[in-house]
Amino acid sequence: MKFGGTSVEDAAAIRNLTDIVKKEIPRKPVVVVSACAGITNQLLNAAQLASQGKKEEALQVVIAIEGRHKKIARDLFDGDTERFINKHITSQAEELSALVNGVVVLGELTPRSLDAFAAYGERFSSFIIHHYFESQKIKSFWVDARSFMKTDEQYTKAAVNFDATEQLLKEIVQLKIDNGYVVMTQGFIGSTHSGITSTIGRGGSDYSAAIIGALLNAEDIQIWTDVDGILSADPTVVKNAKKIKVMSFSEASELAYFGARVLHPETILPAVKKNIPVRVLNSKNPNATGTLIVSTPKTDKRCIVKSIAYKEGITLVSIVSTRMFLATGFLENVFDVFHKYQTVVHTVATSEVSVTATIDNVKNLSHIVHELQEFATVTITDKKAMVCIVGDNLRNSPGLAVKMLGPIADININMISQGASEINLSFVIDEEQVDDVVLRLHKELFSNADQFPEIFSN
Ligand code: ADP
Ligand code: ASP
Ligand code: MG
């Protein structure tokens, strides 16, 4: 059971979470929590301020973080328990202030230090919730995820070592589950083999929960968030988006990969390996059924599209060969350059002598362009967005592109690609047109959603 930031944001949310967990105690849950909403951003902000030498401002942020958690403790506890929790929060805040001072003195902020800051949020929230569980007579065991979630040293987006993590989970966590404890731990954070704190990427608590669930062979992986499930589009853009009752692992992963924030892009992978169903549920509406994600859901072949996702901040890199490489040689050379600068290419459209690639990480773009220019002409276009239509039945739907893109025939499309999985159709447009395009597509493509009551609900 993973609870996101808004599901742990204050005392009311924590009480609510506790009721949800209580009902699942017979199923022996492991509870994975995020930092309280906004805290991770504040921690990273404190780190940035410190690196700019703005010590007082950074310390003010630490005080705000301390105050926020103490307020939650005041609302949930009293007497000795409140004093004990407050003492803990104070000592954690002192450590954070010491980190601020360290960064101010050094005047530099490494990814490793950023992770040291970021990893406090989940520890604060899980500590408070664990003690609240105890106060509610839940037999709870708090475990620091850094003791089992083993990662490499790519700080801020570390890769998890599944073998080491599985071994440690069995030793540390399984034992407690077997002894009747509800295990309470943190998403997002881990540690390297030498024990240095790491994190697995923003929004990574979903992924942590899926890893823990898969490695412990859970019956299901529950992602508790602040919407009724996975919706047919981002509800902040499409107010009347439909809830998807059931969808496939592949549909969910394409959606996550193409920008639907509701799930971290890697969440589905561990579940797929063990074929464990994933449920996306609303902690503010716990009786709603949510979205069930399974490997092969029963589907109605007439329902082509499940959801529309989008990703802003996309840059298009168009590369035209200036020399006559063999086709293989050209592509190899192009991708070598992206690989060398660790820049992920999302989609590509190619011909024998030209490639258009989309990227969202432009940190090394100038180096990339420089190297590509040794054998190609390169054009960069930024402020683009990728819109992606997802559905298992997009596969083998003839005449699809015309049908899908008809409603936006007047929009200039820079690039279209149908992924190898054939269950997504994605295209690149100007960033400023995203809302309009998503709204228009949604209106058109979901006008018949009521015909599929087993797939969508309002
Ligand atoms: P949490 O803190 O619980 O992990 P997130 O903010 O990361 O929550 O993700 C939930 C949010 O994702 C929703 O509030 C919603 O605004 C956004 N979202 C974007 N696309 C979708 C979608 N297709 N379905 C549901 N939610 C979406
Ligand atoms: N707290 C982390 C973040 O804000 C991880 C998460 O919430 O999933 O990115
Ligand atoms: Mg999230």
Short mmCIF file of C-alpha atoms and ligand atoms in Angstrom, two decimals:
data_model
loop_
_atom_site.label_atom_id
_atom_site.label_comp_id
_atom_site.label_asym_id
_atom_site.label_seq_id
_atom_site.Cartn_x
_atom_site.Cartn_y
_atom_site.Cartn_z
CA MET A 1 0.00 0.00 0.00
CA LYS A 2 1.69 3.19 -1.19
CA PHE A 3 0.38 6.56 -0.09
CA GLY A 4 1.44 9.65 -2.05
CA GLY A 5 2.15 13.16 -0.79
CA THR A 6 -1.43 14.39 -0.54
CA SER A 7 -2.45 11.17 1.22
CA VAL A 8 -0.07 12.00 4.09
CA GLU A 9 -0.18 15.80 3.93
CA ASP A 10 -1.73 16.55 7.32
CA ALA A 11 -3.29 14.98 10.42
CA ALA A 12 -6.65 14.45 8.73
CA ALA A 13 -5.02 12.65 5.82
CA ILE A 14 -3.03 10.46 8.20
CA ARG A 15 -6.13 9.51 10.20
CA ASN A 16 -7.84 8.66 6.97
CA LEU A 17 -4.86 6.59 5.77
CA THR A 18 -4.90 4.73 9.07
CA ASP A 19 -8.53 3.72 8.56
CA ILE A 20 -7.68 2.47 5.08
CA VAL A 21 -4.71 0.43 6.34
CA LYS A 22 -6.70 -1.02 9.28
CA LYS A 23 -9.13 -2.68 6.90
CA GLU A 24 -6.25 -4.43 5.14
CA ILE A 25 -4.45 -5.73 8.23
CA PRO A 26 -5.66 -9.32 7.68
CA ARG A 27 -3.85 -9.21 4.31
CA LYS A 28 -0.53 -8.25 5.99
CA PRO A 29 0.20 -4.94 4.31
CA VAL A 30 3.52 -3.21 3.87
CA VAL A 31 2.89 0.54 3.93
CA VAL A 32 5.13 2.73 1.78
CA VAL A 33 4.77 6.48 2.19
CA SER A 34 5.86 9.60 0.36
CA ALA A 35 6.92 12.81 2.01
CA CYS A 36 4.07 15.13 2.97
CA ALA A 37 2.94 17.07 -0.12
CA GLY A 38 5.42 19.83 -0.98
CA ILE A 39 8.15 18.75 1.44
CA THR A 40 10.51 17.23 -1.14
CA ASN A 41 10.40 20.46 -3.14
CA GLN A 42 11.12 22.45 0.01
CA LEU A 43 14.07 20.22 0.91
CA LEU A 44 15.56 20.62 -2.55
CA ASN A 45 14.94 24.34 -2.36
CA ALA A 46 16.82 24.56 0.95
CA ALA A 47 19.73 22.75 -0.71
CA GLN A 48 19.75 25.13 -3.70
CA LEU A 49 19.60 28.21 -1.45
CA ALA A 50 22.49 26.87 0.61
CA SER A 51 24.58 26.30 -2.52
CA GLN A 52 23.97 29.93 -3.50
CA GLY A 53 25.28 31.03 -0.12
CA LYS A 54 21.81 32.13 1.05
CA LYS A 55 22.23 30.54 4.44
CA GLU A 56 19.50 32.41 6.32
CA GLU A 57 16.91 31.73 3.64
CA ALA A 58 17.86 28.06 3.56
CA LEU A 59 17.58 27.80 7.35
CA GLN A 60 14.16 29.46 7.18
CA VAL A 61 13.02 26.69 4.87
CA VAL A 62 14.30 24.11 7.36
CA ILE A 63 12.34 25.87 10.11
CA ALA A 64 9.21 25.77 7.96
CA ILE A 65 9.68 22.04 7.34
CA GLU A 66 10.19 21.44 11.06
CA GLY A 67 7.10 23.51 11.89
CA ARG A 68 4.93 21.67 9.37
CA HIS A 69 5.78 18.27 10.90
CA LYS A 70 5.41 19.54 14.45
CA LYS A 71 1.98 20.85 13.61
CA ILE A 72 0.98 17.40 12.35
CA ALA A 73 2.39 15.84 15.54
CA ARG A 74 0.46 18.36 17.67
CA ASP A 75 -2.75 17.46 15.86
CA LEU A 76 -2.21 13.71 16.20
CA PHE A 77 -0.59 13.24 19.61
CA ASP A 78 -0.42 14.65 23.09
CA GLY A 79 1.57 14.22 26.29
CA ASP A 80 4.70 12.11 26.28
CA THR A 81 4.20 10.82 22.77
CA GLU A 82 3.98 14.32 21.35
CA ARG A 83 7.10 15.34 23.28
CA PHE A 84 8.99 12.27 22.04
CA ILE A 85 7.98 12.90 18.41
CA ASN A 86 8.84 16.60 18.70
CA LYS A 87 12.26 15.72 20.01
CA HIS A 88 12.86 13.49 17.04
CA ILE A 89 11.67 16.16 14.58
CA THR A 90 13.95 18.72 16.27
CA SER A 91 16.97 16.46 15.97
CA GLN A 92 16.25 15.73 12.30
CA ALA A 93 15.86 19.46 11.66
CA GLU A 94 19.22 20.04 13.39
CA GLU A 95 20.82 17.54 11.04
CA LEU A 96 19.27 19.36 8.10
CA SER A 97 20.59 22.69 9.35
CA ALA A 98 24.03 21.13 9.65
CA LEU A 99 23.73 19.98 6.04
CA VAL A 100 22.77 23.52 5.02
CA ASN A 101 25.84 24.87 6.81
CA GLY A 102 28.03 22.28 5.13
CA VAL A 103 26.81 23.19 1.66
CA VAL A 104 27.17 26.91 2.39
CA VAL A 105 30.80 26.38 3.41
CA LEU A 106 31.57 24.15 0.43
CA GLY A 107 29.71 26.40 -1.99
CA GLU A 108 28.80 23.46 -4.18
CA LEU A 109 25.91 21.05 -4.37
CA THR A 110 26.52 17.59 -5.73
CA PRO A 111 23.77 15.12 -6.70
CA ARG A 112 24.88 13.11 -3.69
CA SER A 113 24.24 16.04 -1.34
CA LEU A 114 20.88 16.71 -3.01
CA ASP A 115 19.85 13.16 -2.13
CA ALA A 116 20.99 13.66 1.45
CA PHE A 117 18.52 16.56 1.66
CA ALA A 118 15.68 14.93 -0.28
CA ALA A 119 15.72 11.77 1.82
CA TYR A 120 14.48 13.52 4.98
CA GLY A 121 10.89 14.01 3.74
CA GLU A 122 9.86 10.36 3.66
CA ARG A 123 11.62 9.70 6.97
CA PHE A 124 9.68 12.49 8.68
CA SER A 125 6.30 11.36 7.37
CA SER A 126 6.83 7.63 7.96
CA PHE A 127 8.08 8.22 11.50
CA ILE A 128 4.98 10.21 12.42
CA ILE A 129 2.60 7.75 10.78
CA HIS A 130 4.29 4.77 12.43
CA HIS A 131 3.77 6.34 15.85
CA TYR A 132 0.19 7.18 14.99
CA PHE A 133 -0.36 3.54 14.03
CA GLU A 134 1.01 2.49 17.42
CA SER A 135 -1.27 4.97 19.18
CA GLN A 136 -4.14 3.30 17.31
CA LYS A 137 -3.03 -0.12 18.57
CA ILE A 138 -1.74 -1.23 15.20
CA LYS A 139 1.28 -3.49 15.62
CA SER A 140 3.59 -1.42 13.45
CA PHE A 141 7.26 -1.82 12.58
CA TRP A 142 9.16 1.17 11.17
CA VAL A 143 12.01 0.37 8.87
CA ASP A 144 14.42 2.74 7.17
CA ALA A 145 14.20 1.88 3.45
CA ARG A 146 17.92 2.63 3.14
CA SER A 147 18.56 -0.62 4.97
CA PHE A 148 17.10 -2.74 2.13
CA MET A 149 16.61 -0.61 -1.01
CA LYS A 150 20.03 -0.98 -2.60
CA THR A 151 20.97 1.21 -5.53
CA ASP A 152 23.90 2.22 -7.69
CA GLU A 153 25.60 5.59 -7.32
CA GLN A 154 23.65 7.63 -9.87
CA TYR A 155 22.45 9.99 -7.18
CA THR A 156 19.03 11.65 -7.73
CA LYS A 157 18.01 8.88 -10.18
CA ALA A 158 19.73 5.80 -8.86
CA ALA A 159 19.02 2.37 -10.34
CA VAL A 160 17.86 -0.33 -7.93
CA ASN A 161 19.81 -3.56 -7.51
CA PHE A 162 16.98 -6.08 -7.39
CA ASP A 163 19.01 -9.07 -6.18
CA ALA A 164 20.53 -7.27 -3.21
CA THR A 165 17.21 -5.62 -2.37
CA GLU A 166 15.32 -8.90 -2.51
CA GLN A 167 17.78 -10.56 -0.16
CA LEU A 168 17.58 -7.73 2.36
CA LEU A 169 13.80 -7.45 2.15
CA LYS A 170 13.57 -11.14 3.02
CA GLU A 171 15.93 -10.72 5.96
CA ILE A 172 14.57 -7.47 7.35
CA VAL A 173 10.96 -7.09 6.27
CA GLN A 174 9.52 -10.55 5.61
CA LEU A 175 10.38 -11.65 9.12
CA LYS A 176 8.37 -8.81 10.63
CA ILE A 177 5.42 -9.48 8.34
CA ASP A 178 5.48 -13.12 9.41
CA ASN A 179 5.44 -11.97 13.02
CA GLY A 180 2.23 -10.04 12.45
CA TYR A 181 3.60 -6.51 12.05
CA VAL A 182 2.34 -3.90 9.62
CA VAL A 183 5.63 -2.76 8.13
CA MET A 184 5.93 0.99 7.61
CA THR A 185 8.64 2.29 5.31
CA GLN A 186 9.55 5.05 2.87
CA GLY A 187 9.28 5.28 -0.87
CA PHE A 188 11.82 7.14 -3.03
CA ILE A 189 14.90 6.61 -0.85
CA GLY A 190 17.59 3.96 -0.77
CA SER A 191 21.29 3.60 -0.25
CA THR A 192 24.32 2.56 -2.25
CA HIS A 193 26.39 -0.50 -1.47
CA SER A 194 28.65 1.58 0.69
CA GLY A 195 25.63 2.86 2.57
CA ILE A 196 25.39 6.39 1.15
CA THR A 197 21.86 7.79 0.90
CA SER A 198 20.41 7.82 -2.63
CA THR A 199 17.02 8.45 -4.26
CA ILE A 200 15.46 6.75 -7.26
CA GLY A 201 14.04 9.80 -9.05
CA ARG A 202 11.20 12.28 -8.49
CA GLY A 203 7.84 10.63 -8.03
CA GLY A 204 9.70 7.39 -7.30
CA SER A 205 7.63 6.23 -4.33
CA ASP A 206 5.29 4.41 -6.70
CA TYR A 207 8.28 2.56 -8.08
CA SER A 208 9.58 1.75 -4.57
CA ALA A 209 6.21 0.27 -3.66
CA ALA A 210 6.07 -1.81 -6.83
CA ILE A 211 9.58 -3.13 -6.19
CA ILE A 212 8.77 -4.04 -2.60
CA GLY A 213 5.46 -5.62 -3.62
CA ALA A 214 7.01 -7.64 -6.42
CA LEU A 215 10.03 -8.82 -4.43
CA LEU A 216 7.81 -9.89 -1.52
CA ASN A 217 5.32 -11.58 -3.90
CA ALA A 218 2.44 -9.40 -2.75
CA GLU A 219 -1.13 -10.21 -3.73
CA ASP A 220 -1.53 -6.76 -5.13
CA ILE A 221 0.21 -3.38 -5.25
CA GLN A 222 -2.01 -0.49 -4.21
CA ILE A 223 -1.13 3.06 -5.21
CA TRP A 224 -3.25 5.42 -3.08
CA THR A 225 -3.39 8.93 -4.49
CA ASP A 226 -5.72 11.93 -4.80
CA VAL A 227 -7.78 10.98 -7.88
CA ASP A 228 -10.21 8.11 -8.41
CA GLY A 229 -7.76 6.14 -10.51
CA ILE A 230 -6.12 6.47 -13.89
CA LEU A 231 -8.26 8.77 -15.94
CA SER A 232 -8.79 9.15 -19.66
CA ALA A 233 -6.71 12.36 -19.50
CA ASP A 234 -5.00 14.63 -16.98
CA PRO A 235 -7.94 15.96 -14.91
CA THR A 236 -6.26 19.34 -14.57
CA VAL A 237 -6.71 19.76 -18.33
CA VAL A 238 -9.86 17.74 -18.99
CA LYS A 239 -12.33 18.37 -16.18
CA ASN A 240 -14.73 15.61 -17.24
CA ALA A 241 -12.07 12.93 -17.83
CA LYS A 242 -13.43 9.40 -17.35
CA LYS A 243 -12.10 6.93 -14.86
CA ILE A 244 -10.62 3.82 -16.43
CA LYS A 245 -11.85 0.78 -14.50
CA VAL A 246 -9.43 -1.73 -15.91
CA MET A 247 -6.45 -1.54 -18.22
CA SER A 248 -3.41 -3.57 -19.23
CA PHE A 249 0.12 -3.34 -17.88
CA SER A 250 1.28 -2.15 -21.30
CA GLU A 251 -1.31 0.60 -21.50
CA ALA A 252 -0.42 1.84 -18.01
CA SER A 253 3.28 1.84 -18.71
CA GLU A 254 2.92 3.73 -21.99
CA LEU A 255 0.78 6.33 -20.24
CA ALA A 256 3.24 6.74 -17.40
CA TYR A 257 6.16 6.92 -19.79
CA PHE A 258 4.43 9.57 -21.88
CA GLY A 259 3.76 11.87 -18.98
CA ALA A 260 0.67 10.87 -16.97
CA ARG A 261 2.00 11.89 -13.55
CA VAL A 262 -0.34 9.54 -11.71
CA LEU A 263 2.21 6.69 -11.97
CA HIS A 264 5.98 6.83 -12.02
CA PRO A 265 7.08 5.47 -15.44
CA GLU A 266 8.87 2.45 -14.03
CA THR A 267 6.16 1.37 -11.59
CA ILE A 268 4.63 -1.29 -13.78
CA LEU A 269 7.82 -3.22 -14.61
CA PRO A 270 8.28 -5.09 -11.32
CA ALA A 271 4.56 -5.95 -11.30
CA VAL A 272 4.75 -7.32 -14.84
CA LYS A 273 7.62 -9.63 -13.94
CA LYS A 274 5.56 -11.30 -11.23
CA ASN A 275 2.15 -10.67 -12.80
CA ILE A 276 0.93 -8.83 -9.71
CA PRO A 277 -2.14 -6.63 -10.21
CA VAL A 278 -1.68 -2.91 -9.52
CA ARG A 279 -4.57 -0.84 -8.21
CA VAL A 280 -4.68 2.95 -8.33
CA LEU A 281 -7.01 4.18 -5.60
CA ASN A 282 -8.21 7.46 -4.11
CA SER A 283 -7.39 7.94 -0.43
CA LYS A 284 -9.97 10.78 -0.34
CA ASN A 285 -12.63 8.43 -1.71
CA PRO A 286 -11.53 5.02 -0.45
CA ASN A 287 -14.73 3.18 -1.32
CA ALA A 288 -14.41 3.94 -5.01
CA THR A 289 -13.10 0.96 -6.97
CA GLY A 290 -10.14 2.74 -8.57
CA THR A 291 -8.28 1.45 -11.60
CA LEU A 292 -7.17 -2.14 -11.84
CA ILE A 293 -4.09 -2.81 -13.95
CA VAL A 294 -3.51 -6.42 -15.00
CA SER A 295 -1.65 -8.22 -17.78
CA THR A 296 -4.58 -9.16 -19.98
CA PRO A 297 -7.81 -7.48 -19.00
CA LYS A 298 -11.03 -8.52 -20.67
CA THR A 299 -11.56 -5.85 -23.26
CA ASP A 300 -14.10 -4.78 -25.76
CA LYS A 301 -12.41 -4.71 -29.16
CA ARG A 302 -14.54 -1.73 -30.14
CA CYS A 303 -12.94 0.43 -27.48
CA ILE A 304 -9.84 1.75 -29.24
CA VAL A 305 -8.52 4.52 -27.01
CA LYS A 306 -8.06 4.34 -23.23
CA SER A 307 -6.29 7.55 -22.40
CA ILE A 308 -4.43 10.59 -23.67
CA ALA A 309 -1.17 11.71 -22.04
CA TYR A 310 1.12 14.60 -22.79
CA LYS A 311 4.60 15.71 -21.94
CA GLU A 312 5.75 19.31 -22.14
CA GLY A 313 9.32 20.62 -22.35
CA ILE A 314 10.20 18.52 -25.37
CA THR A 315 13.02 19.48 -27.73
CA LEU A 316 13.17 18.19 -31.29
CA VAL A 317 16.58 17.41 -32.70
CA SER A 318 16.58 17.02 -36.49
CA ILE A 319 19.70 15.49 -37.92
CA VAL A 320 20.42 15.21 -41.63
CA SER A 321 23.49 13.31 -42.77
CA THR A 322 26.00 15.38 -44.70
CA ARG A 323 28.04 12.35 -45.69
CA MET A 324 26.82 9.20 -47.35
CA PHE A 325 27.02 6.80 -44.46
CA LEU A 326 25.36 3.48 -44.87
CA ALA A 327 22.01 3.72 -43.13
CA THR A 328 23.22 1.61 -40.23
CA GLY A 329 26.39 3.62 -39.85
CA PHE A 330 24.48 6.87 -39.72
CA LEU A 331 22.00 5.78 -37.06
CA GLU A 332 24.74 4.19 -35.03
CA ASN A 333 26.76 7.39 -35.08
CA VAL A 334 23.76 9.47 -34.09
CA PHE A 335 22.76 7.28 -31.16
CA ASP A 336 26.34 6.93 -29.98
CA VAL A 337 26.38 10.67 -29.41
CA PHE A 338 23.15 10.66 -27.37
CA HIS A 339 24.41 7.69 -25.43
CA LYS A 340 27.75 9.33 -24.71
CA TYR A 341 25.94 12.27 -23.09
CA GLN A 342 23.45 10.04 -21.27
CA THR A 343 20.51 11.71 -22.97
CA VAL A 344 17.40 9.60 -23.34
CA VAL A 345 15.70 9.80 -26.72
CA HIS A 346 11.93 9.36 -26.38
CA THR A 347 10.78 8.87 -29.93
CA VAL A 348 12.46 8.93 -33.32
CA ALA A 349 11.38 9.21 -36.90
CA THR A 350 13.99 8.16 -39.43
CA SER A 351 14.81 7.91 -43.10
CA GLU A 352 18.04 6.62 -44.55
CA VAL A 353 19.83 9.94 -44.18
CA SER A 354 17.84 11.80 -41.58
CA VAL A 355 16.67 11.34 -38.02
CA THR A 356 14.37 13.40 -35.86
CA ALA A 357 14.60 12.64 -32.18
CA THR A 358 12.71 14.02 -29.18
CA ILE A 359 14.46 14.62 -25.88
CA ASP A 360 13.53 16.38 -22.66
CA ASN A 361 16.92 16.55 -20.99
CA VAL A 362 18.85 19.37 -22.65
CA LYS A 363 21.69 19.56 -20.14
CA ASN A 364 24.25 18.31 -22.65
CA LEU A 365 22.53 19.53 -25.79
CA SER A 366 25.32 21.86 -26.87
CA HIS A 367 27.88 19.04 -26.69
CA ILE A 368 25.53 16.72 -28.54
CA VAL A 369 24.95 19.24 -31.34
CA HIS A 370 28.66 19.92 -31.59
CA GLU A 371 29.48 16.25 -32.08
CA LEU A 372 26.59 15.57 -34.44
CA GLN A 373 27.72 18.47 -36.60
CA GLU A 374 30.85 16.52 -37.47
CA PHE A 375 28.75 14.41 -39.83
CA ALA A 376 25.32 16.01 -40.02
CA THR A 377 23.33 19.21 -40.21
CA VAL A 378 21.43 19.70 -36.98
CA THR A 379 18.32 21.77 -36.29
CA ILE A 380 16.99 22.26 -32.78
CA THR A 381 13.40 23.24 -32.05
CA ASP A 382 12.37 23.66 -28.43
CA LYS A 383 9.14 24.44 -26.55
CA LYS A 384 7.46 21.42 -28.02
CA ALA A 385 5.12 18.93 -26.43
CA MET A 386 4.37 15.32 -27.11
CA VAL A 387 0.81 14.11 -27.03
CA CYS A 388 0.23 10.40 -26.82
CA ILE A 389 -2.93 8.38 -27.41
CA VAL A 390 -2.85 4.97 -25.74
CA GLY A 391 -4.97 1.86 -26.12
CA ASP A 392 -4.33 -1.85 -26.66
CA ASN A 393 -6.75 -1.90 -29.58
CA LEU A 394 -4.84 0.76 -31.47
CA ARG A 395 -2.99 -2.28 -32.71
CA ASN A 396 -4.41 -3.32 -36.08
CA SER A 397 -6.88 -0.47 -36.31
CA PRO A 398 -6.78 0.50 -39.97
CA GLY A 399 -7.06 4.14 -40.91
CA LEU A 400 -6.20 5.02 -37.39
CA ALA A 401 -4.06 8.11 -37.88
CA VAL A 402 -6.73 9.86 -39.92
CA LYS A 403 -9.39 9.01 -37.36
CA MET A 404 -7.24 10.11 -34.43
CA LEU A 405 -5.91 13.26 -35.95
CA GLY A 406 -9.06 14.36 -37.76
CA PRO A 407 -10.23 16.50 -34.84
CA ILE A 408 -6.99 18.47 -34.90
CA ALA A 409 -6.48 18.68 -38.67
CA ASP A 410 -5.66 22.39 -38.40
CA ILE A 411 -2.78 21.86 -35.93
CA ASN A 412 0.76 21.79 -37.21
CA ILE A 413 2.27 18.41 -36.30
CA ASN A 414 6.06 18.21 -36.27
CA MET A 415 6.44 14.50 -36.01
CA ILE A 416 4.28 11.42 -35.64
CA SER A 417 5.27 8.04 -34.36
CA GLN A 418 3.47 4.83 -33.63
CA GLY A 419 5.54 2.96 -31.07
CA ALA A 420 6.86 -0.52 -31.76
CA SER A 421 4.36 -1.80 -29.20
CA GLU A 422 1.69 -0.42 -31.55
CA ILE A 423 -0.48 0.59 -28.66
CA ASN A 424 0.40 4.26 -28.74
CA LEU A 425 0.27 6.95 -31.30
CA SER A 426 2.27 9.98 -30.37
CA PHE A 427 2.92 13.26 -32.05
CA VAL A 428 4.79 16.47 -31.41
CA ILE A 429 3.16 19.90 -31.41
CA ASP A 430 3.88 23.40 -30.06
CA GLU A 431 3.82 23.43 -26.28
CA GLU A 432 1.28 26.24 -26.09
CA GLN A 433 -1.26 24.15 -28.00
CA VAL A 434 -1.26 21.23 -25.59
CA ASP A 435 -4.38 22.04 -23.58
CA ASP A 436 -6.41 22.84 -26.65
CA VAL A 437 -5.28 19.69 -28.47
CA VAL A 438 -5.83 17.37 -25.50
CA LEU A 439 -9.28 18.82 -24.87
CA ARG A 440 -10.34 18.52 -28.50
CA LEU A 441 -9.00 14.98 -28.87
CA HIS A 442 -10.65 13.93 -25.63
CA LYS A 443 -13.99 15.33 -26.66
CA GLU A 444 -13.89 13.47 -29.95
CA LEU A 445 -12.25 10.19 -28.94
CA PHE A 446 -14.29 9.64 -25.79
CA SER A 447 -17.67 10.74 -27.12
CA ASN A 448 -18.68 7.06 -27.20
CA ALA A 449 -17.16 6.12 -23.81
CA ASP A 450 -20.64 5.50 -22.37
CA GLN A 451 -20.90 2.49 -24.66
CA PHE A 452 -18.21 0.77 -22.60
CA PRO A 453 -19.48 0.81 -19.02
CA GLU A 454 -17.18 -2.09 -18.12
CA ILE A 455 -14.12 0.03 -19.07
CA PHE A 456 -14.98 3.63 -18.14
CA SER A 457 -16.98 5.38 -15.45
CA ASN A 458 -17.59 9.06 -14.83
P1 ADP B 1 0.96 11.24 -5.45
O1 ADP B 1 1.53 12.32 -4.60
O2 ADP B 1 -0.16 10.50 -4.79
O3 ADP B 1 2.00 10.33 -6.02
P2 ADP B 1 0.80 12.64 -7.97
O4 ADP B 1 0.54 14.10 -7.87
O5 ADP B 1 2.20 12.20 -8.24
O6 ADP B 1 0.23 11.97 -6.65
O7 ADP B 1 -0.14 11.99 -9.09
C1 ADP B 1 -1.54 12.19 -9.07
C2 ADP B 1 -1.92 13.33 -10.02
O8 ADP B 1 -1.63 12.94 -11.37
C3 ADP B 1 -3.40 13.63 -10.07
O9 ADP B 1 -3.76 14.52 -9.03
C4 ADP B 1 -3.58 14.23 -11.46
O10 ADP B 1 -3.60 15.64 -11.40
C5 ADP B 1 -2.33 13.81 -12.22
N1 ADP B 1 -2.63 13.10 -13.48
C6 ADP B 1 -2.06 13.35 -14.67
N2 ADP B 1 -2.54 12.54 -15.63
C7 ADP B 1 -3.45 11.71 -15.04
C8 ADP B 1 -4.27 10.65 -15.49
N3 ADP B 1 -4.29 10.24 -16.76
N4 ADP B 1 -5.06 10.03 -14.59
C9 ADP B 1 -5.05 10.41 -13.29
N5 ADP B 1 -4.29 11.42 -12.80
C10 ADP B 1 -3.49 12.07 -13.65
N1 ASP B 2 8.61 12.61 -2.35
C1 ASP B 2 9.19 12.27 -3.64
C2 ASP B 2 8.88 13.34 -4.66
O1 ASP B 2 8.21 14.30 -4.36
C3 ASP B 2 8.80 10.92 -4.13
C4 ASP B 2 7.32 10.69 -4.32
O2 ASP B 2 6.50 11.39 -3.73
O3 ASP B 2 6.96 9.76 -5.07
O4 ASP B 2 9.38 13.27 -5.76
MG MG B 3 3.40 10.56 -7.60
#
